[in-house]
Short mmCIF file of C-alpha atoms in Angstrom, two decimals:
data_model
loop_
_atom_site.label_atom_id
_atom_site.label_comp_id
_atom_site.label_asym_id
_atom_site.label_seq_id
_atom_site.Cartn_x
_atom_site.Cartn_y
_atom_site.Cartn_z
CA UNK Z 1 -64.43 -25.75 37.79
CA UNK Z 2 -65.09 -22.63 35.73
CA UNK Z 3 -64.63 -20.53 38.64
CA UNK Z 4 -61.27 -22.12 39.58
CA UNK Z 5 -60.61 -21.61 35.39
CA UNK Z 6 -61.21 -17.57 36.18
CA UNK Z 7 -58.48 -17.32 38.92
CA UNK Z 8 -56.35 -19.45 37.03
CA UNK Z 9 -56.86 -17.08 33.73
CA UNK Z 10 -56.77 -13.86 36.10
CA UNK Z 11 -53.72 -14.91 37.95
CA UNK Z 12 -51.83 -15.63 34.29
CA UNK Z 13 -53.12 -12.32 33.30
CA UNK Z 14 -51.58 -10.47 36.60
CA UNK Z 15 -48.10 -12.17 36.20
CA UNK Z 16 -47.82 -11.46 32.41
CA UNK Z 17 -49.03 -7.81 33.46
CA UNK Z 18 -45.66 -7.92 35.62
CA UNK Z 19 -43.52 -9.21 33.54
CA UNK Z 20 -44.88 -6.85 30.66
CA UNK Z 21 -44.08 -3.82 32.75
CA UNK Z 22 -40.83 -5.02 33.93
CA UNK Z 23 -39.73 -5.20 30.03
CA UNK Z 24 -40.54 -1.83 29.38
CA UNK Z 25 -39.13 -0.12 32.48
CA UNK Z 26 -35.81 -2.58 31.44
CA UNK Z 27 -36.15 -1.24 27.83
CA UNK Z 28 -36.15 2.43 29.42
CA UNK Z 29 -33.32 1.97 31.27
CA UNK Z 30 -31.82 0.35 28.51
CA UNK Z 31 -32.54 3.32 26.40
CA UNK Z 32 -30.96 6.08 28.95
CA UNK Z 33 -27.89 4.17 29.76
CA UNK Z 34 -27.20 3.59 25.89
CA UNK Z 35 -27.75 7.72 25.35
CA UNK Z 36 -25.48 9.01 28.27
CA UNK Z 37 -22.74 10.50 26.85
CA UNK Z 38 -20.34 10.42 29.89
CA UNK Z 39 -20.25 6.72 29.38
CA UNK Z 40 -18.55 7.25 26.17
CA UNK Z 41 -16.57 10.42 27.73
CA UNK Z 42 -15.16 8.31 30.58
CA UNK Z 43 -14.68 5.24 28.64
CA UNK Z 44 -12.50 7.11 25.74
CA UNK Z 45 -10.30 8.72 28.77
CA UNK Z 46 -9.58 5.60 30.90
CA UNK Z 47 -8.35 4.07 27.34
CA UNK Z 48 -6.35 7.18 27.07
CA UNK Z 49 -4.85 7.06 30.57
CA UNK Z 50 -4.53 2.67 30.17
CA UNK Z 51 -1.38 3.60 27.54
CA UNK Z 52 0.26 2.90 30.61
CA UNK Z 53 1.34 0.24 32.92
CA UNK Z 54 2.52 1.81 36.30
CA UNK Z 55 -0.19 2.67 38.96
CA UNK Z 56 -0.81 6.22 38.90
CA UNK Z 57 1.90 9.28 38.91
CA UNK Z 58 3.17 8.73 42.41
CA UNK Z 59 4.11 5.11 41.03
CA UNK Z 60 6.80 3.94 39.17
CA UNK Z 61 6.02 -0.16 39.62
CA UNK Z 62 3.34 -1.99 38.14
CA UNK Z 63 1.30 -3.17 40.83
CA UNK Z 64 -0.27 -6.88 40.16
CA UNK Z 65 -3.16 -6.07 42.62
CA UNK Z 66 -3.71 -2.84 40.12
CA UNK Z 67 -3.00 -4.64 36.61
CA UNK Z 68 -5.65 -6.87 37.48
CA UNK Z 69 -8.10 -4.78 37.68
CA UNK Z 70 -6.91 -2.64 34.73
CA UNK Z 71 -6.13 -5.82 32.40
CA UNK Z 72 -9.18 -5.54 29.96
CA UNK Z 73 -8.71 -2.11 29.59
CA UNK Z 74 -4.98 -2.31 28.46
CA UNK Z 75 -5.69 -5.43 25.94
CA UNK Z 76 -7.94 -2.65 24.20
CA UNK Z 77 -5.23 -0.53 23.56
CA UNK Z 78 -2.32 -2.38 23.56
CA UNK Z 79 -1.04 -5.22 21.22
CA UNK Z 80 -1.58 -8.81 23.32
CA UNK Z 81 2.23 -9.40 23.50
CA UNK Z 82 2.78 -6.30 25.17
CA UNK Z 83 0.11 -7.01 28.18
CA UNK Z 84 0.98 -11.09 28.11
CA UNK Z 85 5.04 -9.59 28.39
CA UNK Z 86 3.67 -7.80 31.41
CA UNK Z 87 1.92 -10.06 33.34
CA UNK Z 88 5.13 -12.95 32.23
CA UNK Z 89 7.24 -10.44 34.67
CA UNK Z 90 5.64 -11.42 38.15
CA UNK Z 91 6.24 -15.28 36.97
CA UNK Z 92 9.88 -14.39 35.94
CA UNK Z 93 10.51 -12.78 39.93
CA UNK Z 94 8.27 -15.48 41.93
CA UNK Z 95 9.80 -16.51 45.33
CA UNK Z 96 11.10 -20.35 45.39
CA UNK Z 97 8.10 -21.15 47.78
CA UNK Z 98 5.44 -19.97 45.10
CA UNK Z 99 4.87 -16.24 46.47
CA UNK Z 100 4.26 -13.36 44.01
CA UNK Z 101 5.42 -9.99 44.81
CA UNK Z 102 3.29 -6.84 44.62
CA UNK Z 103 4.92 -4.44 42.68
CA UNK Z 104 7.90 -4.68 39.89
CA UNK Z 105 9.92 -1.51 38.47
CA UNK Z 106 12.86 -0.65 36.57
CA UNK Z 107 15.94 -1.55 38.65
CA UNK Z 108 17.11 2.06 38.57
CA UNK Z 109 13.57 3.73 40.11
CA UNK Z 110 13.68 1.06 43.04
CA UNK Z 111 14.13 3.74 45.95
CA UNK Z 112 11.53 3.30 48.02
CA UNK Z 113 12.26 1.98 51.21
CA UNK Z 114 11.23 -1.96 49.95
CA UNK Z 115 13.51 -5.17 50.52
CA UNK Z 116 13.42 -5.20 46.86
CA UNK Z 117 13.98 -8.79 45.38
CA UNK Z 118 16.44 -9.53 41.82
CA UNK Z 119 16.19 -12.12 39.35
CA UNK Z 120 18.26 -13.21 36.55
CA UNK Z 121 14.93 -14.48 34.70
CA UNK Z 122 14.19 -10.39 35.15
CA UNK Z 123 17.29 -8.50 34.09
CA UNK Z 124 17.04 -5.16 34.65
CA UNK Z 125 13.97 -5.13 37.13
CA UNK Z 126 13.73 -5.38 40.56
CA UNK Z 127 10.51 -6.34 42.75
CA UNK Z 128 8.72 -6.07 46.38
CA UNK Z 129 6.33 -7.88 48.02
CA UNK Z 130 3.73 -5.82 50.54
CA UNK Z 131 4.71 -8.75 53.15
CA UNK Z 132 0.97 -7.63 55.35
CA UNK Z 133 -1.40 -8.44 51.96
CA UNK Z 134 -2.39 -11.71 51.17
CA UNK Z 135 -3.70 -10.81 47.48
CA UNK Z 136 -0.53 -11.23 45.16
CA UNK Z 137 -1.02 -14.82 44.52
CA UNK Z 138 -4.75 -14.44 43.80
CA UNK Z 139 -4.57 -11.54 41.81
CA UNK Z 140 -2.17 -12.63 39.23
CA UNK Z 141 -3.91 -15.71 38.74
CA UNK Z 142 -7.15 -13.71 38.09
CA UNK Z 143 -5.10 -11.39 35.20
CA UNK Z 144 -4.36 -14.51 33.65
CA UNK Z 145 -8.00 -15.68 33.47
CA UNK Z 146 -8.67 -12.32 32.13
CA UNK Z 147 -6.20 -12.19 29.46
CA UNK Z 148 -7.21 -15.47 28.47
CA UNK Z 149 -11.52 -14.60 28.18
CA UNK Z 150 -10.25 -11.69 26.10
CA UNK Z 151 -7.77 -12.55 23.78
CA UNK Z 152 -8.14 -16.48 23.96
CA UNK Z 153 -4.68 -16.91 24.02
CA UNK Z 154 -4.18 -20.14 25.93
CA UNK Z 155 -0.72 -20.50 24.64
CA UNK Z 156 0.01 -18.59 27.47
CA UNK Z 157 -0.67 -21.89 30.61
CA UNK Z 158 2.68 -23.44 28.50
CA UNK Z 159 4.65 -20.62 28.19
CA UNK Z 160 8.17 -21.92 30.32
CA UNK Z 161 9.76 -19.73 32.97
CA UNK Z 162 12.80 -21.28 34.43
CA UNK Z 163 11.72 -25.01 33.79
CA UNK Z 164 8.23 -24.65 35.22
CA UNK Z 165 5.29 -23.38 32.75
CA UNK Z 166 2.69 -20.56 33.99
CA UNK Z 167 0.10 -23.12 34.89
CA UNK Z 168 2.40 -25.08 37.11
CA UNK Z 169 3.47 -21.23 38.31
CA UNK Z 170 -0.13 -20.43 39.23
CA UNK Z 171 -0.34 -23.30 41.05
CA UNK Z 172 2.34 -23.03 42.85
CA UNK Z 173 1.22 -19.60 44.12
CA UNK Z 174 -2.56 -21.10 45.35
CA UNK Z 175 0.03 -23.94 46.85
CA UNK Z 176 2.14 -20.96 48.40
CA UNK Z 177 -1.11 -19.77 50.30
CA UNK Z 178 -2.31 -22.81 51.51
CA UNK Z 179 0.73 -23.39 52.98
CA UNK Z 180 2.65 -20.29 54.75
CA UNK Z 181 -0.50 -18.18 54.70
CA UNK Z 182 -3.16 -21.03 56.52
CA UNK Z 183 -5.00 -21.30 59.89
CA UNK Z 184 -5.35 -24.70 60.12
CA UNK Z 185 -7.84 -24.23 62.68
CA UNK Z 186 -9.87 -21.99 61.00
CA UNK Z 187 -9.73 -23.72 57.08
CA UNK Z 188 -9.18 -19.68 56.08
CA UNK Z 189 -6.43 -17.84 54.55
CA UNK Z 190 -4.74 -15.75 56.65
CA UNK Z 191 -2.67 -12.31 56.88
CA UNK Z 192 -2.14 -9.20 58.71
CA UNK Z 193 -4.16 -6.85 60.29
CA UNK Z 194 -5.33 -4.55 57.76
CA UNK Z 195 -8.36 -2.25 56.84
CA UNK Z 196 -10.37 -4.10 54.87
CA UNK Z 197 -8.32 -4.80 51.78
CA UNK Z 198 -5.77 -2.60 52.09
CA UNK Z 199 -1.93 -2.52 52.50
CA UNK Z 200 -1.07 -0.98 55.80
CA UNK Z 201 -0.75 -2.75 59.55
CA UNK Z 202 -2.08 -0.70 61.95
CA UNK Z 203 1.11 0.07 64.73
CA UNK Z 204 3.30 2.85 63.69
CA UNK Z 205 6.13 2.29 61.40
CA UNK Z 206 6.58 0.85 58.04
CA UNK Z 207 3.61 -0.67 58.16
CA UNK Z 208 3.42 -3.19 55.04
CA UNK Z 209 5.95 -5.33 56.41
CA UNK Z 210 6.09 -7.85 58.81
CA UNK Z 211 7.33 -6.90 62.16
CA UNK Z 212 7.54 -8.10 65.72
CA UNK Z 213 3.96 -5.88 66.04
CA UNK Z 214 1.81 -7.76 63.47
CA UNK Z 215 -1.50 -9.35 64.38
CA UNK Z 216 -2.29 -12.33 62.34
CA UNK Z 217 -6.23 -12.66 61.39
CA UNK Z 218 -8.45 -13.49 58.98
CA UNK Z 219 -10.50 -11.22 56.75
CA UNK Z 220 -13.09 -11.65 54.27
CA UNK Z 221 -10.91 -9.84 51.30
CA UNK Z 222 -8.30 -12.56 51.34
CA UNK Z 223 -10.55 -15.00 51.64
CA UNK Z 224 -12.60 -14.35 49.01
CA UNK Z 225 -9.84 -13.46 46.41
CA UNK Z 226 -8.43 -16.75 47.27
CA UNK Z 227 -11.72 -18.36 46.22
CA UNK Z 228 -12.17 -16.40 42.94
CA UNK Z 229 -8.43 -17.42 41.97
CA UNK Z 230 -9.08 -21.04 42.60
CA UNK Z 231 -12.19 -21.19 40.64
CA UNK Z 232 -10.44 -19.40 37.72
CA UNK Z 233 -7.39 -21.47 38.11
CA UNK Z 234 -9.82 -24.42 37.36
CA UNK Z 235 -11.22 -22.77 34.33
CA UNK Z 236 -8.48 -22.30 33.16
CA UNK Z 237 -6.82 -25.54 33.39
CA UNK Z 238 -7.02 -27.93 30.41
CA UNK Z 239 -8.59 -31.46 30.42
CA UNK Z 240 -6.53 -33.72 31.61
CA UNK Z 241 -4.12 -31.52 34.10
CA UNK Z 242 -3.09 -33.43 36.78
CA UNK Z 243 -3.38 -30.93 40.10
CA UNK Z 244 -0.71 -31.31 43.04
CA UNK Z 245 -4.17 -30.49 45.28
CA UNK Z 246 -7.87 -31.28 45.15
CA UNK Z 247 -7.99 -27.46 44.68
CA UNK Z 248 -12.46 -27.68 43.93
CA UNK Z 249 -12.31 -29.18 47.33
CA UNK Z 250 -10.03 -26.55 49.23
CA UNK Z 251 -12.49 -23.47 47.46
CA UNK Z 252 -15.37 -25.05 48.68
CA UNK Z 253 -13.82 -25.89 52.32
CA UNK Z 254 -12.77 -21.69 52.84
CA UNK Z 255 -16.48 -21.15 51.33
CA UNK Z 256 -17.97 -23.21 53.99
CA UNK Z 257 -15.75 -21.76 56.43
CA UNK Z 258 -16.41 -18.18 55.49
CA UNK Z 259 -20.14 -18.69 56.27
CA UNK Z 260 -19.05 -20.10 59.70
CA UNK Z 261 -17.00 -17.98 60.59
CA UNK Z 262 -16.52 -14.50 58.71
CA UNK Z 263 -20.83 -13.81 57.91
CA UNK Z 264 -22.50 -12.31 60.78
CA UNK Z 265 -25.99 -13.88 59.94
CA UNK Z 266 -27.82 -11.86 62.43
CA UNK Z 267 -26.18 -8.26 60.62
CA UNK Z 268 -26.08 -9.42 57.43
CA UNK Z 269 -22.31 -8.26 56.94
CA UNK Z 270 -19.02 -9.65 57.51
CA UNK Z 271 -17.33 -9.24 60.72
CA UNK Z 272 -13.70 -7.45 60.07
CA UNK Z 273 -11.73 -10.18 61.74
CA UNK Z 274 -11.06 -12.94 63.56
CA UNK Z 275 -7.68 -13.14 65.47
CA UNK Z 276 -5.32 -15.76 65.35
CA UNK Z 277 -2.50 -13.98 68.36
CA UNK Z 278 -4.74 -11.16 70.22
CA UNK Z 279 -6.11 -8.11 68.73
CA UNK Z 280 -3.71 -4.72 68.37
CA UNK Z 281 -7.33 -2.80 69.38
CA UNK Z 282 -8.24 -2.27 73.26
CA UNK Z 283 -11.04 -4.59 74.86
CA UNK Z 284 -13.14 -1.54 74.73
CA UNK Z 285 -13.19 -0.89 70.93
CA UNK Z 286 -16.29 -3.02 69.13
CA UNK Z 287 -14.24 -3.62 65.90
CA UNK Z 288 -17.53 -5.55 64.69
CA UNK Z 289 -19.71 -2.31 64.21
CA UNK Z 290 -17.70 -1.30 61.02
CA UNK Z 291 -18.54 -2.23 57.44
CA UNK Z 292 -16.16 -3.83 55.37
CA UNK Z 293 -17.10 -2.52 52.09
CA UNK Z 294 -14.07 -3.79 49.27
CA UNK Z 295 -13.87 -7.43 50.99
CA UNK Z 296 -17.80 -7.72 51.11
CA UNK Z 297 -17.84 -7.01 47.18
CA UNK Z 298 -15.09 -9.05 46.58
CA UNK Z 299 -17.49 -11.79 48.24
CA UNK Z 300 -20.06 -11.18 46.64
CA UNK Z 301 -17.81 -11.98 43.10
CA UNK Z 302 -16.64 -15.18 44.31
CA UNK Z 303 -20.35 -16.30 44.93
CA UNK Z 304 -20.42 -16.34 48.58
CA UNK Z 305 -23.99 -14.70 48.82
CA UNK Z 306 -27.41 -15.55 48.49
CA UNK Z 307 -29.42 -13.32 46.00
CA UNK Z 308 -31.25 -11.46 49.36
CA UNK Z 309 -27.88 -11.07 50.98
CA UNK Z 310 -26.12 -9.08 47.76
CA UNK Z 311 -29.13 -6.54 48.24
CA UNK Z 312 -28.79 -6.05 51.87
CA UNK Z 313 -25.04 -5.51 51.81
CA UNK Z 314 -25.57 -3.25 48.91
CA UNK Z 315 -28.60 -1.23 51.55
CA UNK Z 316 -26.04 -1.40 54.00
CA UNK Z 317 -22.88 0.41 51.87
CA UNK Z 318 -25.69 2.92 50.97
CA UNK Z 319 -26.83 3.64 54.58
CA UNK Z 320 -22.96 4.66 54.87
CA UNK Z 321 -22.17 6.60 51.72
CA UNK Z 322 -25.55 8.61 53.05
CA UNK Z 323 -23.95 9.82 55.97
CA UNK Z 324 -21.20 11.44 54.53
CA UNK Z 325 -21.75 14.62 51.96
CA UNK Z 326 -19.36 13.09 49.56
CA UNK Z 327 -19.64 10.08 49.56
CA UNK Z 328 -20.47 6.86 47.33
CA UNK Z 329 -20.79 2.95 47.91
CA UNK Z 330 -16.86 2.97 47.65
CA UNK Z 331 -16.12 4.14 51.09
CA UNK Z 332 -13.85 1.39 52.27
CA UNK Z 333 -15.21 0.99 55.67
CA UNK Z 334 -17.81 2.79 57.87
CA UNK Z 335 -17.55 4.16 60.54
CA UNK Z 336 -13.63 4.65 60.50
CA UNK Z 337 -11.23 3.52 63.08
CA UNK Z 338 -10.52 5.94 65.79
CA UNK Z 339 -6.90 7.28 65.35
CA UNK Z 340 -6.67 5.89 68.78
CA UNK Z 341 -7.27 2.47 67.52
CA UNK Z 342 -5.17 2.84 64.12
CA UNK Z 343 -2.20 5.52 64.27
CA UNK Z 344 -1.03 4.50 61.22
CA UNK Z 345 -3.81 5.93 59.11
CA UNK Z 346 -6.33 8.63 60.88
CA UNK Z 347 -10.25 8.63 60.12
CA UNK Z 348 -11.09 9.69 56.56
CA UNK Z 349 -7.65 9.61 55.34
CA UNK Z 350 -6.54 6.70 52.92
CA UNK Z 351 -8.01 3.63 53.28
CA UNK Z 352 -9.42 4.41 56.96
CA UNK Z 353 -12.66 6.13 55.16
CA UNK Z 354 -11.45 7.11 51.99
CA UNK Z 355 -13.41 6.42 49.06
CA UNK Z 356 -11.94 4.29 46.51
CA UNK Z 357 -14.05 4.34 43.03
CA UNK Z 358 -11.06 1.74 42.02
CA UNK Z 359 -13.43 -0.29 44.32
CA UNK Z 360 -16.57 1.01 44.82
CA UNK Z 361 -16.76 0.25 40.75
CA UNK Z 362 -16.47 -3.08 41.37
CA UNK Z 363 -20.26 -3.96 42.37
CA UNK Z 364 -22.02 -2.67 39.43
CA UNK Z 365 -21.30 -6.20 37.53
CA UNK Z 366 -22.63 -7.78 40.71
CA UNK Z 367 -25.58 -6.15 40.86
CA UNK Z 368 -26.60 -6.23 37.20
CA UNK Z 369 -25.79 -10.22 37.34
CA UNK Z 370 -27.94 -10.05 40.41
CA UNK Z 371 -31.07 -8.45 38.33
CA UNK Z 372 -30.39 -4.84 39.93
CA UNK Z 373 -29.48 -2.48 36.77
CA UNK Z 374 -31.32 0.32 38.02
CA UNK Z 375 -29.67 -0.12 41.51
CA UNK Z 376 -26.45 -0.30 39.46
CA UNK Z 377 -27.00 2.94 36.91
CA UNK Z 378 -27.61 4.52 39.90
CA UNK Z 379 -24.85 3.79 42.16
CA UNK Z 380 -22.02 4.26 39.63
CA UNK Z 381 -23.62 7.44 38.18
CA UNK Z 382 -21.94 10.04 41.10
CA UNK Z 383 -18.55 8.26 40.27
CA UNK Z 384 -18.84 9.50 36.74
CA UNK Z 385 -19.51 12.84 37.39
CA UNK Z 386 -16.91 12.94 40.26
CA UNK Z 387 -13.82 11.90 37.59
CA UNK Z 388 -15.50 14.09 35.09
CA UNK Z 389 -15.41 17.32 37.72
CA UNK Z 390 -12.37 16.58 38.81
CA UNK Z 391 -11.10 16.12 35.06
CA UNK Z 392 -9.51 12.85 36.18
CA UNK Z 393 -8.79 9.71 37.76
CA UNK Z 394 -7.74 9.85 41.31
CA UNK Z 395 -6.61 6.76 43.63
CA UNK Z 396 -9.43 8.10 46.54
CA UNK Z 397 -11.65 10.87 47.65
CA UNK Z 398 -12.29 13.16 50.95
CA UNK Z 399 -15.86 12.06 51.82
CA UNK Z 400 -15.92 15.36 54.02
CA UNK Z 401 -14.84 17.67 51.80
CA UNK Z 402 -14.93 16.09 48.17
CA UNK Z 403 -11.67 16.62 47.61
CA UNK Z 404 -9.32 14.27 44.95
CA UNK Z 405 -6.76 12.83 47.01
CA UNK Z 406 -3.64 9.99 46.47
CA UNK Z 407 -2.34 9.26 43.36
CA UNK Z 408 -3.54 11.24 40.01
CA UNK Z 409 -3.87 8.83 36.85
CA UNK Z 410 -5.00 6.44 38.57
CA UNK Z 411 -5.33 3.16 36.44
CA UNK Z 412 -6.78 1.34 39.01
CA UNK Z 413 -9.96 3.68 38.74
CA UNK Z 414 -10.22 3.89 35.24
CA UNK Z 415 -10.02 0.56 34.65
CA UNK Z 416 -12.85 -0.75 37.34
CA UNK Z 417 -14.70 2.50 35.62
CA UNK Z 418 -14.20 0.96 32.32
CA UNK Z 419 -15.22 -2.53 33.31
CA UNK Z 420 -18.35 -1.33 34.88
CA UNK Z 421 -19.56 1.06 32.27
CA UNK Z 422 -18.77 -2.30 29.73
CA UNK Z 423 -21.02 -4.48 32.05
CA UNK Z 424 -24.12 -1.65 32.21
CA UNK Z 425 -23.79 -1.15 27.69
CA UNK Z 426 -23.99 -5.00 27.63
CA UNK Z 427 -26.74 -5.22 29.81
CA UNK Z 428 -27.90 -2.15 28.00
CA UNK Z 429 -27.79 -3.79 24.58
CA UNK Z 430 -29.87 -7.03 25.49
CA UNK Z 431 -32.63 -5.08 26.79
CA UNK Z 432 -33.08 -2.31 25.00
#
């Protein structure tokens, strides 16, 4: 008895030994992250840059796909009215059948080579819809939930828009999805053949439209923006709300069917696709050897992963931001596809092995939620100093050369830089 009493006391003693050294290293790292002034440099500058709407310089629309991600930044700096006034606009243009467009601009700048779309709820505007995504829908529908945890403005779900309010709106855009874009066979969301999450089919041509060349798949990004609007959509709806569709049921149907179907168990990664009409690649190309970086985070938010599985897909972007000079855990996919494979965007260029900070930003809330805020300092510490050298925000990078590339004022970037320094202070503040 006593001796079991001295392994019992000794074990206690090792455990609280742990836990007493994992305080301190947290209060440490609490300490340094709270004392780095390029926090407060880069925060103060995306503010700056977030006086703004459009995307970036080469941009005249307001993107939903970019607001989104931008949203909490621009409710610092701008009166509620003005963002909720913004975000009203993509409900004001929606298609009959529920569909948001991407991007909508002053009627006078729309000369880009878009079927642009009119509205008399949306004088003065026109619109366009990127016909090869499948993330307008979702992405709204996450703004809204973001507007709504910052300002608590729930006056917003009964605003009316053409005899429909914005709940019944949001809806209608999950219903839009799980209707025209739906493998029945599958239980996924489905949409073009992209890279990763991006915006651009693979055959030459205009490639974010629909054409008689499209490959229809499915893809982890969609998927898992699907899921995260669903469950927000559900937060968001009052007590009470009578759904068209047992939409708790659908999210956890495409979760189930995700693991099935998209997670390579064996890898530990997500495959890129799964056809639904034949592949645009030749047999010979093993599509399944890149790493989807973007969609795998974006899984990772909607809760698709097990604790062990966040860490080895973070290991895994890593391994590939360590074989390029320049590059961090935002490189949308490695390797790229051979410019044999995808002549619509060459290796390195875009998002065929760019590196995107506007999502590479997006795992350090992940991985602090996940209990890795030294993993996360870390990781999100070379995209500070890369805006700060470059002395601003930049839509993507050259991994070879280190080069800014794309758009400059990028609000995409500072606003996932924003978000993620906001998650590390918070973090910062409990544990310091």
């Amino acid at each position: 008895m006593k001796k079991r009493l001295l392994i019992s006391t000794a074990l206690s003693c090792f455990i609280f030994s742990i836990a007493g050294a994992q305080q301190s290293s947290n209060k440490a790292l609490a300490g340094k992250i709270l004392a780095d002034i390029r926090l407060d440099t880069v925060q103060a500058k995306a503010l700056q840059l977030l006086s703004g709407f459009s995307a970036g310089t080469s941009y005249s629309e307001v993107w939903i796909r970019d607001f989104n991600t931008f949203i909490n930044g621009s409710l610092k700096v701008h009166p509620k009215k003005e963002v909720k006034t913004k975000l009203l606009m993509f409900f004001r243009i929606q298609g009959q059948g529920g569909d948001i467009v991407d991007g909508v601009v002053d009627s006078a700048k729309a000369s880009v080579g878009y079927k642009y779309r009119y509205s008399s709820l949306l004088p003065g505007w026109a619109a366009h819809k990127n016909t090869v995504e499948t993330d307008q829908e979702s992405s709204l529908i996450q703004a809204v939930k973001k507007y709504i945890d910052f300002t608590g403005d729930q006056s917003i779900l009964n605003e009316c828009i053409g005899g429909k309010t914005i709940l019944q709106r949001m809806e209608a855009a999950l219903a839009y999805l799980h209707k025209d874009r739906w493998s029945e066979k599958y239980g996924l969301i489905t949409g073009a053949t992209t890279i990763d999450w991006g915006d651009v089919q693979s055959e030459n041509g205009w490639g974010v439209a629909i054409n008689d060349k499209t490959k229809w798949a499915l893809d982890i990004y969609d998927n898992a923006m699907f899921v995260k609007a669903v469950q927000d959509f559900l937060a968001m709806a009052p007590r009470g709300y009578k759904a068209q569709t047992d939409w708790k049921a659908v999210a956890s149907k495409v979760t189930a069917n995700v693991r099935k179907y998209l997670w390579d168990a064996a890898a530990q990664k997500y495959i890129p696709h799964i056809y639904l009409d034949g592949s645009p690649f030749s047999s010979d190309f093993n599509e399944k050897e890149i790493l989807y970086t973007g969609g795998s985070i974006c899984a990772i938010i909607a809760g698709f992963n097990t604790p062990a599985e966040v860490l080895e897909i973070n290991k895994q972007m890593l391994a590939a931001a360590a074989k390029e000079k320049h590059a961090t855990i935002g490189i949308t996919v490695y390797p790229p596809y051979p410019e044999k494979q995808y002549p619509n965007m060459k290796p390195y260029s875009y998002q065929n092995g760019g590196d995107w900070t506007w999502f590479g930003g997006r795992m350090i809330a992940p991985l602090i939620i996940y209990g890795h805020p030294q993993e996360a300092y870390a990781e999100l510490s070379p995209m500070l100093d890369r805006m700060l050298a470059n002395k601003g925000f930049f839509e993507w990078y050259d991994v070879q050369s280190g080069a800014p590339k794309g758009s400059g004022d990028f609000r995409g970037e500072a606003g996932v830089l924003y978000d993620a320094i906001t998650a590390l202070r918070q973090w910062a503040a409990k544990n310091r």
